[in-house]
Every structure is written in C-alpha cells, then in structure tokens.
Amino acid sequence: MIIDGKKEAEILREEIKKEIISIKKKTNKVPGLVVILIGDLVPSQIYVKNKEKTSKEVGINSNVLKYSKDVTEEEILKKIRELNSDNNVSGILVQLPLPNQISKEKIINSIDPSKDVDGFSPINVGKLASGYNAIIPCTPLGCLLLVK
C-alpha cells in the first residue's frame, strides 16, 4: 500500500478549516499562532514560512516574530511571558535550533503548556508519556495519522 501524504494532508487541512469556522462561530474569536524565529538559518526560515502559509490557509491568525541571532535570552523570555498572557494567542512555537546563548530548556519551560504547540513542555511530555490527554508533537502525530 502506498500512502499519498499530500492527499491526506489536504483532507486534514479541510477538516481543520471546518473546525476553525466552528470555533469562530461559537466564540467570535479566531485562533492565533505566534512563531518565534531566531537567526537566519535557511531550513528554519522555510519551515516557518510553510507553517505561516498553512495556518492562514485554514483560517488561523498567524504571526512570525523574527529576531537576530544575537538576541538575548531575556528578551525572548520576556516576549514569551507577554504571549502567555495574551488572550489572542492560542499557540506559541519557538523554532529550533536556538543560538548558543539561549537555553532551549529555559525557553521551552517558559511557554504556557496550554499554548505549547510543539508539545515539548515537561507537563505536556509527562501527560503524553502517562497516557493522559495531551498536546502531541506534530511529526509523530502526522506519522500516526498516516498509518491509521
């Protein structure tokens, strides 16, 4: 059996569009994704551009915050604290890898687990490992959906 990933992705995007429309009708709000991109690594830029494009296709507000590779850890932590308390932000994603002066652990731990799009926070990883309802990281979830 050959799996047509592009076809399955299109089906999933259509389902998500419908869900976003339903959320808008029920709450009068549009889900919002903020991606933090630090530095100028080409693969990261491409990955983030694709996330932004897909988010907009399905009706999610998408915002990419770009920082130079010299940004301080404190500046990023401050921005994440702001995003955590912003009711218009449903999800936060910090694109990895990070420059050496920024602790991946500190950054991941600073994201509110309910807004942790990647599912990398210790709380989300713990819930997932324990079999509880949790945010599942997108790559493993995508593989699981394709296998099903």
Short mmCIF file of C-alpha atoms in Angstrom, two decimals:
data_model
loop_
_atom_site.label_atom_id
_atom_site.label_comp_id
_atom_site.label_asym_id
_atom_site.label_seq_id
_atom_site.Cartn_x
_atom_site.Cartn_y
_atom_site.Cartn_z
CA MET A 1 0.00 0.00 0.00
CA ILE A 2 1.30 3.45 -0.93
CA ILE A 3 0.25 6.33 1.29
CA ASP A 4 -0.48 9.61 -0.50
CA GLY A 5 0.74 12.10 2.12
CA LYS A 6 -0.23 15.16 0.07
CA LYS A 7 -3.79 13.91 -0.35
CA GLU A 8 -4.08 13.07 3.36
CA ALA A 9 -2.68 16.49 4.29
CA GLU A 10 -5.29 18.21 2.10
CA ILE A 11 -8.08 16.20 3.74
CA LEU A 12 -6.76 17.15 7.18
CA ARG A 13 -6.49 20.84 6.22
CA GLU A 14 -10.14 20.80 5.08
CA GLU A 15 -11.20 19.26 8.41
CA ILE A 16 -9.23 21.89 10.30
CA LYS A 17 -10.80 24.70 8.23
CA LYS A 18 -14.24 23.45 9.27
CA GLU A 19 -13.17 23.26 12.90
CA ILE A 20 -11.77 26.82 12.80
CA ILE A 21 -15.05 28.09 11.31
CA SER A 22 -16.93 26.34 14.12
CA ILE A 23 -14.67 27.91 16.74
CA LYS A 24 -15.21 31.35 15.21
CA LYS A 25 -18.99 30.88 15.29
CA LYS A 26 -19.03 29.66 18.89
CA THR A 27 -16.52 32.09 20.40
CA ASN A 28 -16.40 35.00 17.95
CA LYS A 29 -12.61 34.60 18.13
CA VAL A 30 -10.03 33.36 15.67
CA PRO A 31 -7.30 31.05 16.98
CA GLY A 32 -3.89 32.72 16.85
CA LEU A 33 -0.45 31.22 16.37
CA VAL A 34 2.78 33.09 17.10
CA VAL A 35 6.05 31.65 15.87
CA ILE A 36 9.33 32.97 17.19
CA LEU A 37 12.18 32.64 14.71
CA ILE A 38 15.68 33.47 15.86
CA GLY A 39 18.54 33.84 13.41
CA ASP A 40 18.73 33.25 9.71
CA LEU A 41 19.06 29.51 9.20
CA VAL A 42 17.52 28.79 5.81
CA PRO A 43 15.85 25.48 6.78
CA SER A 44 14.18 27.17 9.76
CA GLN A 45 13.02 30.07 7.58
CA ILE A 46 11.47 27.68 5.07
CA TYR A 47 9.82 25.61 7.79
CA VAL A 48 8.35 28.72 9.45
CA LYS A 49 7.17 30.14 6.12
CA ASN A 50 5.30 26.88 5.44
CA LYS A 51 3.72 26.95 8.91
CA GLU A 52 2.56 30.51 8.37
CA LYS A 53 1.13 29.70 4.92
CA THR A 54 -0.74 26.63 6.16
CA SER A 55 -2.08 28.46 9.22
CA LYS A 56 -3.53 31.18 7.04
CA GLU A 57 -4.98 28.61 4.61
CA VAL A 58 -7.02 27.02 7.40
CA GLY A 59 -8.10 30.35 8.93
CA ILE A 60 -5.73 30.70 11.87
CA ASN A 61 -4.23 34.11 12.60
CA SER A 62 -0.51 33.66 12.19
CA ASN A 63 2.28 35.96 13.25
CA VAL A 64 6.02 35.36 12.92
CA LEU A 65 8.31 37.29 15.24
CA LYS A 66 11.82 37.40 13.83
CA TYR A 67 14.89 38.10 15.94
CA SER A 68 18.55 38.33 15.08
CA LYS A 69 20.84 35.51 16.15
CA ASP A 70 22.33 37.93 18.73
CA VAL A 71 19.07 38.40 20.65
CA THR A 72 19.33 37.87 24.39
CA GLU A 73 17.66 35.03 26.20
CA GLU A 74 15.93 37.53 28.50
CA GLU A 75 14.37 39.33 25.53
CA ILE A 76 12.88 36.08 24.25
CA LEU A 77 11.69 35.06 27.73
CA LYS A 78 10.04 38.48 28.14
CA LYS A 79 8.24 38.10 24.80
CA ILE A 80 7.05 34.59 25.73
CA ARG A 81 5.66 35.92 29.04
CA GLU A 82 3.73 38.56 27.06
CA LEU A 83 2.40 35.95 24.64
CA ASN A 84 1.41 33.62 27.51
CA SER A 85 -0.88 36.34 28.89
CA ASP A 86 -2.26 37.46 25.51
CA ASN A 87 -5.78 36.07 25.04
CA ASN A 88 -5.49 36.48 21.27
CA VAL A 89 -2.63 33.98 21.19
CA SER A 90 -3.78 30.36 21.23
CA GLY A 91 -0.43 28.79 20.45
CA ILE A 92 3.26 29.62 20.72
CA LEU A 93 6.02 27.92 18.79
CA VAL A 94 9.71 28.71 19.13
CA GLN A 95 11.54 27.41 16.09
CA LEU A 96 14.55 25.27 16.97
CA PRO A 97 17.53 25.19 16.91
CA LEU A 98 18.36 28.20 19.07
CA PRO A 99 21.62 30.17 19.17
CA ASN A 100 24.15 29.06 21.80
CA GLN A 101 23.42 31.96 24.17
CA ILE A 102 19.80 30.83 24.58
CA SER A 103 18.85 27.84 26.71
CA LYS A 104 16.37 25.60 24.89
CA GLU A 105 15.27 24.23 28.25
CA LYS A 106 14.50 27.68 29.69
CA ILE A 107 12.62 28.71 26.57
CA ILE A 108 10.51 25.55 26.39
CA ASN A 109 9.78 25.67 30.12
CA SER A 110 8.62 29.29 29.86
CA ILE A 111 5.82 28.55 27.37
CA ASP A 112 2.41 28.06 28.97
CA PRO A 113 1.71 24.32 28.47
CA SER A 114 -1.76 25.12 27.11
CA LYS A 115 -0.13 27.22 24.36
CA ASP A 116 2.79 24.85 23.68
CA VAL A 117 2.17 23.99 20.03
CA ASP A 118 5.11 21.59 19.83
CA GLY A 119 4.08 19.68 22.96
CA PHE A 120 7.65 19.93 24.30
CA SER A 121 6.94 21.33 27.78
CA PRO A 122 7.67 18.91 30.63
CA ILE A 123 3.99 19.00 31.57
CA ASN A 124 2.86 18.02 28.07
CA VAL A 125 5.56 15.39 27.68
CA GLY A 126 4.65 13.94 31.08
CA LYS A 127 0.95 13.83 30.27
CA LEU A 128 1.64 12.17 26.95
CA ALA A 129 4.01 9.60 28.49
CA SER A 130 1.43 8.84 31.19
CA GLY A 131 -1.36 8.26 28.69
CA TYR A 132 -3.30 11.41 29.57
CA ASN A 133 -4.88 13.78 27.09
CA ALA A 134 -2.01 15.97 25.89
CA ILE A 135 -0.67 18.01 23.03
CA ILE A 136 1.09 15.57 20.73
CA PRO A 137 4.15 16.79 18.81
CA CYS A 138 3.18 17.27 15.17
CA THR A 139 5.66 14.94 13.46
CA PRO A 140 4.77 11.82 15.47
CA LEU A 141 1.08 12.72 15.25
CA GLY A 142 1.36 13.10 11.48
CA CYS A 143 3.01 9.70 11.20
CA LEU A 144 0.31 8.15 13.38
CA LEU A 145 -2.45 9.68 11.26
CA LEU A 146 -0.85 8.40 8.06
CA VAL A 147 -0.52 4.87 9.44
CA LYS A 148 -4.19 4.88 10.51
#
